[in-house]
Amino acid sequence: MKLLAIESSCDETSAAVMVDGVLKSNIISTQLIHTEWGGVVPELASRAHQKSIIPVVTEALQKANINKNELNAIAFTRGPGLLGALLIGTSFAKSLALSLNIPLIEVNHMQAHVLAHFIEDPKPTFPFLCLTVSGGHTQLVWVKSALDMEVIGETQDDAVGEAFDKTAKLIGLPYPGGPLIDKLAKEGNPNRFPFSLGEMPGLNFSFSGIKTAILYFLQKEVKNNPNFIEENKADICASVQKSLIDMLLRKTKKAMKEMNCTQIAIAGGVSANSGLRARLQEMGTELGWEVFIPAFSYCTDNAGMIAMAGHFKAEAGEFCGQEVSPLARYSL
Ligand code: KG4
Ligand code: ZN
């Protein structure tokens, strides 16, 4: 099975080739245009996808040493994501599949983030718990099988990636701020500014309160000292990052106990965070969990994970027709 996969849900244009479940190429073009706007501008994302999709697909095929006529199916991200951005990938996948007379496989982006764990060893065994943390989602997913997943807890407002990015914006860092906070946090004191907040009942999360708390805290401090942010940047980053990780891990621990589970995986852009990776490893050692952390290239948006999900769907005979349309909202 020679599979081409396409990802275009947000600000990464990506294409991958997978042969019989083995990833042969995974090309990612990150749209830099959004940096100057402090966040992803949907219309600019669509235009950038339009520009990049053919070169990215061409490069993915070349790197895998595959001719397009050899392809057996095309997998693409159907949603969730920005509708205009999804439309580019979907239309491209549909046209190419039509011209090659091969079937399509529609993929749920959030399911694919979880399935990124099956690209390389070590792989978890079913069932396991996955904490999926990205710019748009924060979910605790009970993974019963590759194609059967249940969200057992999720954010009721902002995603944790948004909390990272919005904090970064408040302290003058460009978009996307998550990786920059991670970097600065390494030199800061995580206990300097505690942001303790109440939490949602059960396994759900809320990140809008902490965002406001950080805003008010900074406004107050800057009134007393206009250079406060500049002088304390590393400590602010370390403290915010610690608070966000605490919130994620408290619920993860609770979910692991409730599900009587010993395997925990993390997925999504925020799983690239070095603090989260280290703290989860520590927690795993302490509580006897097996911890699965994907390679950095499979954390943030990439078509390799779409190919992996496409592979599982192809194995299950789950193909779709030309009538399929993208979905901005698409639950697991
Ligand atoms: O999964 P992803 O690439 O796109 C979405 O589906 O949203 O995730 C992007 C998010 C952004 O909010 C970005 O700031 C965050 O992941 N992120 C990080 C790190 N790397 C990416 N957040 C914290 N620490 C990082 N190292
Ligand atoms: Zn994503």
Short mmCIF file of C-alpha atoms and ligand atoms in Angstrom, two decimals:
data_model
loop_
_atom_site.label_atom_id
_atom_site.label_comp_id
_atom_site.label_asym_id
_atom_site.label_seq_id
_atom_site.Cartn_x
_atom_site.Cartn_y
_atom_site.Cartn_z
CA MET A 1 0.00 0.00 0.00
CA LYS A 2 1.63 3.23 -1.18
CA LEU A 3 -0.10 6.11 0.53
CA LEU A 4 0.22 9.87 0.07
CA ALA A 5 -0.96 11.97 3.03
CA ILE A 6 -1.77 15.66 3.17
CA GLU A 7 -2.13 17.95 6.20
CA SER A 8 -3.40 21.54 5.90
CA SER A 9 -5.55 22.17 8.98
CA CYS A 10 -3.73 25.21 10.36
CA ASP A 11 -0.39 26.85 9.55
CA GLU A 12 1.66 23.88 8.39
CA THR A 13 1.47 22.57 4.83
CA SER A 14 2.68 19.00 4.97
CA ALA A 15 2.83 15.91 2.78
CA ALA A 16 4.08 12.41 3.59
CA VAL A 17 4.48 9.09 1.84
CA MET A 18 3.96 5.81 3.68
CA VAL A 19 4.56 2.38 2.21
CA ASP A 20 2.98 -0.59 4.02
CA GLY A 21 2.90 1.32 7.31
CA VAL A 22 6.50 2.56 7.02
CA LEU A 23 6.99 6.33 6.75
CA LYS A 24 9.22 7.16 3.77
CA SER A 25 8.99 10.97 3.79
CA ASN A 26 7.40 13.70 5.89
CA ILE A 27 7.82 17.21 4.45
CA ILE A 28 6.61 20.13 6.56
CA SER A 29 6.43 23.73 5.37
CA THR A 30 5.74 26.09 8.27
CA GLN A 31 4.03 29.34 7.34
CA LEU A 32 6.13 32.17 8.73
CA ILE A 33 3.76 34.87 7.51
CA HIS A 34 1.69 34.70 10.74
CA THR A 35 4.55 35.77 13.05
CA GLU A 36 4.10 39.46 12.33
CA TRP A 37 0.37 39.24 13.14
CA GLY A 38 0.81 37.54 16.51
CA GLY A 39 -1.37 34.56 15.57
CA VAL A 40 -2.66 32.54 12.65
CA VAL A 41 -4.62 34.66 10.14
CA PRO A 42 -7.03 32.20 8.44
CA GLU A 43 -7.08 33.87 5.02
CA LEU A 44 -3.28 34.13 4.91
CA ALA A 45 -3.07 30.46 5.93
CA SER A 46 -5.28 29.42 3.00
CA ARG A 47 -3.21 31.41 0.52
CA ALA A 48 0.06 30.01 1.89
CA HIS A 49 -1.32 26.44 1.63
CA GLN A 50 -2.25 27.14 -2.00
CA LYS A 51 1.31 28.27 -2.74
CA SER A 52 3.06 25.43 -0.92
CA ILE A 53 0.94 22.37 -1.55
CA ILE A 54 2.35 21.35 -4.95
CA PRO A 55 6.05 21.87 -4.02
CA VAL A 56 5.53 20.07 -0.69
CA VAL A 57 3.78 17.07 -2.30
CA THR A 58 6.40 16.95 -5.06
CA GLU A 59 9.20 16.91 -2.49
CA ALA A 60 7.48 14.19 -0.41
CA LEU A 61 7.13 11.95 -3.49
CA GLN A 62 10.73 12.62 -4.58
CA LYS A 63 12.16 11.93 -1.13
CA ALA A 64 10.24 8.65 -0.94
CA ASN A 65 11.37 7.83 -4.48
CA ILE A 66 7.77 7.18 -5.53
CA ASN A 67 6.07 8.22 -8.76
CA LYS A 68 2.53 9.55 -8.31
CA ASN A 69 1.24 6.85 -10.65
CA GLU A 70 2.35 4.20 -8.14
CA LEU A 71 0.11 5.60 -5.36
CA ASN A 72 -2.75 3.39 -4.12
CA ALA A 73 -4.65 5.95 -2.00
CA ILE A 74 -4.56 9.52 -0.70
CA ALA A 75 -5.23 10.37 2.95
CA PHE A 76 -6.02 13.95 3.95
CA THR A 77 -7.00 15.91 7.05
CA ARG A 78 -10.77 16.44 6.95
CA GLY A 79 -10.89 18.37 10.23
CA PRO A 80 -10.94 19.84 12.80
CA GLY A 81 -9.19 23.04 11.75
CA LEU A 82 -9.56 26.26 9.78
CA LEU A 83 -12.14 25.65 7.08
CA GLY A 84 -10.36 27.61 4.35
CA ALA A 85 -7.06 25.88 5.14
CA LEU A 86 -8.70 22.43 5.19
CA LEU A 87 -10.35 23.18 1.85
CA ILE A 88 -6.97 23.51 0.12
CA GLY A 89 -5.72 20.10 1.28
CA THR A 90 -9.10 18.45 0.71
CA SER A 91 -9.55 19.87 -2.81
CA PHE A 92 -6.00 18.96 -3.74
CA ALA A 93 -6.39 15.39 -2.42
CA LYS A 94 -9.73 14.98 -4.21
CA SER A 95 -8.42 16.26 -7.55
CA LEU A 96 -5.29 14.12 -7.45
CA ALA A 97 -7.26 11.02 -6.40
CA LEU A 98 -9.74 11.65 -9.23
CA SER A 99 -7.01 12.05 -11.83
CA LEU A 100 -5.17 8.92 -10.64
CA ASN A 101 -8.43 7.00 -10.14
CA ILE A 102 -7.49 5.93 -6.61
CA PRO A 103 -9.51 6.05 -3.36
CA LEU A 104 -9.46 8.74 -0.68
CA ILE A 105 -9.14 8.34 3.09
CA GLU A 106 -10.48 11.13 5.29
CA VAL A 107 -8.62 11.58 8.58
CA ASN A 108 -9.52 13.25 11.86
CA HIS A 109 -6.55 15.45 12.82
CA MET A 110 -6.91 14.72 16.56
CA GLN A 111 -7.04 10.98 16.00
CA ALA A 112 -3.90 11.34 13.88
CA HIS A 113 -2.04 13.18 16.68
CA VAL A 114 -2.63 10.12 18.89
CA LEU A 115 -1.68 7.67 16.13
CA ALA A 116 1.65 9.48 15.62
CA HIS A 117 2.80 7.08 18.36
CA PHE A 118 2.66 4.21 15.88
CA ILE A 119 5.13 5.69 13.38
CA GLU A 120 8.18 4.60 15.35
CA ASP A 121 9.08 2.26 18.23
CA PRO A 122 8.42 2.07 21.13
CA LYS A 123 4.66 1.83 20.54
CA PRO A 124 1.99 1.67 23.23
CA THR A 125 -0.42 -1.27 23.32
CA PHE A 126 -4.20 -0.82 23.46
CA PRO A 127 -5.86 0.43 25.58
CA PHE A 128 -3.84 3.43 26.78
CA LEU A 129 -4.41 7.03 27.80
CA CYS A 130 -3.25 9.92 25.61
CA LEU A 131 -2.97 13.54 26.69
CA THR A 132 -3.41 15.49 23.44
CA VAL A 133 -2.25 19.07 23.86
CA SER A 134 -2.10 21.52 20.98
CA GLY A 135 -2.93 25.07 19.96
CA GLY A 136 -6.57 24.16 19.44
CA HIS A 137 -7.20 21.23 21.79
CA THR A 138 -6.53 19.84 25.24
CA GLN A 139 -7.96 16.37 25.62
CA LEU A 140 -7.56 13.22 27.68
CA VAL A 141 -8.27 10.45 25.20
CA TRP A 142 -8.95 6.85 26.13
CA VAL A 143 -7.52 4.94 23.18
CA LYS A 144 -9.29 1.57 22.87
CA SER A 145 -7.89 0.81 19.43
CA ALA A 146 -6.45 2.71 16.47
CA LEU A 147 -9.89 3.71 15.27
CA ASP A 148 -11.84 3.67 18.52
CA MET A 149 -11.06 6.58 20.84
CA GLU A 150 -13.10 8.34 23.50
CA VAL A 151 -12.50 11.81 24.93
CA ILE A 152 -12.84 11.41 28.73
CA GLY A 153 -11.81 14.97 29.61
CA GLU A 154 -11.21 18.20 27.71
CA THR A 155 -10.85 21.92 28.01
CA GLN A 156 -14.06 23.86 28.47
CA ASP A 157 -12.54 27.03 27.04
CA ASP A 158 -8.98 27.74 25.78
CA ALA A 159 -6.49 25.08 24.73
CA VAL A 160 -3.24 24.87 26.70
CA GLY A 161 -1.25 25.85 23.56
CA GLU A 162 -3.33 29.02 23.41
CA ALA A 163 -2.44 29.75 27.05
CA PHE A 164 1.26 29.41 26.14
CA ASP A 165 0.88 31.57 23.02
CA LYS A 166 -1.21 34.28 24.70
CA THR A 167 1.18 34.54 27.64
CA ALA A 168 4.04 34.86 25.17
CA LYS A 169 2.20 37.70 23.44
CA LEU A 170 1.70 39.50 26.79
CA ILE A 171 5.44 39.47 27.43
CA GLY A 172 6.30 40.60 23.92
CA LEU A 173 7.34 37.30 22.31
CA PRO A 174 6.34 36.55 18.68
CA TYR A 175 3.91 33.83 17.56
CA PRO A 176 4.04 30.89 18.18
CA GLY A 177 5.21 31.66 21.69
CA GLY A 178 5.07 28.13 23.17
CA PRO A 179 8.56 27.07 22.06
CA LEU A 180 10.02 30.44 23.17
CA ILE A 181 8.49 30.17 26.64
CA ASP A 182 9.92 26.65 26.84
CA LYS A 183 13.39 27.98 25.99
CA LEU A 184 13.30 30.94 28.40
CA ALA A 185 11.78 28.80 31.18
CA LYS A 186 14.97 26.72 31.29
CA GLU A 187 16.82 29.69 32.84
CA GLY A 188 14.05 30.80 35.18
CA ASN A 189 12.75 30.00 38.66
CA PRO A 190 9.45 28.11 38.31
CA ASN A 191 8.45 28.84 41.92
CA ARG A 192 8.94 32.61 41.81
CA PHE A 193 5.38 33.58 40.77
CA PRO A 194 2.84 30.93 41.73
CA PHE A 195 -0.41 31.09 39.74
CA SER A 196 -2.67 28.84 41.76
CA LEU A 197 -6.23 28.55 40.52
CA GLY A 198 -9.30 26.49 41.16
CA GLU A 199 -10.02 23.75 38.71
CA MET A 200 -12.85 22.19 36.70
CA PRO A 201 -14.68 19.22 38.18
CA GLY A 202 -13.92 15.72 36.91
CA LEU A 203 -11.38 15.31 34.14
CA ASN A 204 -12.06 18.59 32.33
CA PHE A 205 -9.66 21.51 32.04
CA SER A 206 -10.00 25.29 31.93
CA PHE A 207 -7.23 27.65 30.83
CA SER A 208 -9.05 30.95 30.45
CA GLY A 209 -8.76 31.80 34.18
CA ILE A 210 -4.99 31.46 34.31
CA LYS A 211 -4.66 33.58 31.18
CA THR A 212 -6.58 36.42 32.88
CA ALA A 213 -4.65 35.92 36.14
CA ILE A 214 -1.35 36.33 34.25
CA LEU A 215 -2.66 39.46 32.49
CA TYR A 216 -3.76 41.12 35.77
CA PHE A 217 -0.53 40.10 37.50
CA LEU A 218 1.61 41.63 34.76
CA GLN A 219 -0.50 44.81 34.61
CA LYS A 220 -0.08 45.28 38.38
CA GLU A 221 3.67 44.64 38.38
CA VAL A 222 4.34 46.85 35.34
CA LYS A 223 2.52 49.73 37.09
CA ASN A 224 5.10 49.54 39.90
CA ASN A 225 8.06 48.85 37.63
CA PRO A 226 7.81 49.52 33.87
CA ASN A 227 10.79 47.20 33.29
CA PHE A 228 9.25 44.32 35.26
CA ILE A 229 8.70 42.05 32.25
CA GLU A 230 12.14 42.65 30.77
CA GLU A 231 13.87 42.09 34.13
CA ASN A 232 11.93 38.94 35.02
CA LYS A 233 11.20 37.28 31.67
CA ALA A 234 12.79 33.90 32.44
CA ASP A 235 11.11 33.63 35.87
CA ILE A 236 7.71 34.60 34.38
CA CYS A 237 8.09 31.93 31.66
CA ALA A 238 9.23 29.25 34.11
CA SER A 239 6.39 30.06 36.54
CA VAL A 240 3.68 30.12 33.86
CA GLN A 241 4.97 26.91 32.30
CA LYS A 242 5.05 25.17 35.69
CA SER A 243 1.46 26.23 36.46
CA LEU A 244 0.20 24.99 33.07
CA ILE A 245 2.04 21.67 33.43
CA ASP A 246 0.70 21.25 36.99
CA MET A 247 -2.85 21.67 35.64
CA LEU A 248 -2.26 19.09 32.89
CA LEU A 249 -0.60 16.53 35.13
CA ARG A 250 -3.13 16.74 37.97
CA LYS A 251 -5.92 15.64 35.62
CA THR A 252 -3.71 13.11 33.86
CA LYS A 253 -2.93 11.44 37.19
CA LYS A 254 -6.61 11.40 38.08
CA ALA A 255 -7.57 9.89 34.70
CA MET A 256 -4.86 7.21 34.90
CA LYS A 257 -6.23 6.18 38.31
CA GLU A 258 -9.84 6.18 37.13
CA MET A 259 -9.04 4.11 34.05
CA ASN A 260 -6.71 1.83 36.02
CA CYS A 261 -4.14 2.44 33.31
CA THR A 262 -0.34 2.13 33.31
CA GLN A 263 0.51 3.47 29.84
CA ILE A 264 0.44 7.22 29.20
CA ALA A 265 1.19 8.92 25.89
CA ILE A 266 1.37 12.61 25.01
CA ALA A 267 0.62 14.11 21.61
CA GLY A 268 0.13 17.46 19.86
CA GLY A 269 2.28 20.57 19.59
CA VAL A 270 2.59 21.21 23.33
CA SER A 271 3.99 17.68 23.82
CA ALA A 272 7.20 19.18 22.38
CA ASN A 273 7.51 21.14 25.66
CA SER A 274 10.66 20.02 27.47
CA GLY A 275 9.20 20.76 30.91
CA LEU A 276 6.11 18.64 30.24
CA ARG A 277 8.20 15.80 28.82
CA ALA A 278 10.53 15.78 31.83
CA ARG A 279 7.78 16.06 34.45
CA LEU A 280 5.72 13.31 32.83
CA GLN A 281 8.76 11.02 32.78
CA GLU A 282 9.34 11.74 36.48
CA MET A 283 5.71 11.08 37.31
CA GLY A 284 5.83 7.87 35.30
CA THR A 285 8.90 6.63 37.19
CA GLU A 286 7.30 7.50 40.50
CA LEU A 287 3.94 5.86 39.73
CA GLY A 288 5.13 2.92 37.64
CA TRP A 289 3.73 4.11 34.32
CA GLU A 290 5.15 3.44 30.90
CA VAL A 291 5.53 6.87 29.28
CA PHE A 292 5.34 7.37 25.50
CA ILE A 293 6.68 10.62 24.09
CA PRO A 294 6.83 11.10 20.32
CA ALA A 295 9.87 12.44 18.44
CA PHE A 296 9.70 16.24 18.08
CA SER A 297 8.91 16.03 14.36
CA TYR A 298 5.71 14.06 15.12
CA CYS A 299 4.49 16.37 17.93
CA THR A 300 3.52 19.45 15.93
CA ASP A 301 1.33 19.22 12.83
CA ASN A 302 2.74 16.90 10.19
CA ALA A 303 1.41 14.65 7.43
CA GLY A 304 3.33 11.63 8.78
CA MET A 305 0.66 11.23 11.44
CA ILE A 306 -2.08 11.63 8.80
CA ALA A 307 -0.40 8.85 6.82
CA MET A 308 -0.32 6.63 9.93
CA ALA A 309 -4.04 7.19 10.55
CA GLY A 310 -4.66 6.64 6.83
CA HIS A 311 -2.81 3.34 7.01
CA PHE A 312 -5.00 2.08 9.87
CA LYS A 313 -8.15 3.20 8.04
CA ALA A 314 -7.04 1.54 4.80
CA GLU A 315 -6.42 -1.70 6.73
CA ALA A 316 -9.98 -1.44 8.04
CA GLY A 317 -11.32 -0.73 4.53
CA GLU A 318 -12.46 2.77 5.52
CA PHE A 319 -12.21 4.77 2.29
CA CYS A 320 -14.38 7.71 1.26
CA GLY A 321 -15.76 9.15 -1.96
CA GLN A 322 -15.41 12.44 -3.81
CA GLU A 323 -18.50 13.87 -2.06
CA VAL A 324 -16.62 14.28 1.24
CA SER A 325 -16.17 17.87 2.49
CA PRO A 326 -13.94 19.34 5.22
CA LEU A 327 -15.22 19.92 8.76
CA ALA A 328 -14.05 22.83 10.92
CA ARG A 329 -15.37 20.90 13.93
CA TYR A 330 -14.90 17.16 13.91
CA SER A 331 -15.16 15.20 17.15
CA LEU A 332 -13.33 11.92 17.69
O1 KG4 B 1 -0.35 20.51 17.16
P1 KG4 B 1 0.06 21.86 16.73
O2 KG4 B 1 1.25 22.00 15.81
O3 KG4 B 1 -1.12 22.61 15.99
C1 KG4 B 1 -2.43 22.51 16.42
O4 KG4 B 1 -3.08 21.52 16.01
O5 KG4 B 1 -2.81 23.41 17.19
O6 KG4 B 1 0.30 22.72 18.05
C2 KG4 B 1 0.73 24.06 18.02
C3 KG4 B 1 0.84 24.56 19.46
C4 KG4 B 1 1.11 26.06 19.56
O7 KG4 B 1 0.25 26.61 20.53
C5 KG4 B 1 2.57 26.11 20.03
O8 KG4 B 1 2.89 27.25 20.79
C6 KG4 B 1 2.63 24.86 20.88
O9 KG4 B 1 1.92 23.90 20.14
N1 KG4 B 1 4.02 24.41 21.10
C7 KG4 B 1 4.63 24.44 22.30
C8 KG4 B 1 5.95 23.97 22.09
N2 KG4 B 1 6.10 23.66 20.77
C9 KG4 B 1 4.89 23.94 20.17
N3 KG4 B 1 4.17 24.82 23.50
C10 KG4 B 1 5.02 24.73 24.53
N4 KG4 B 1 6.30 24.30 24.42
C11 KG4 B 1 6.81 23.91 23.24
N5 KG4 B 1 8.08 23.48 23.15
ZN ZN B 2 -2.45 19.62 15.57
#
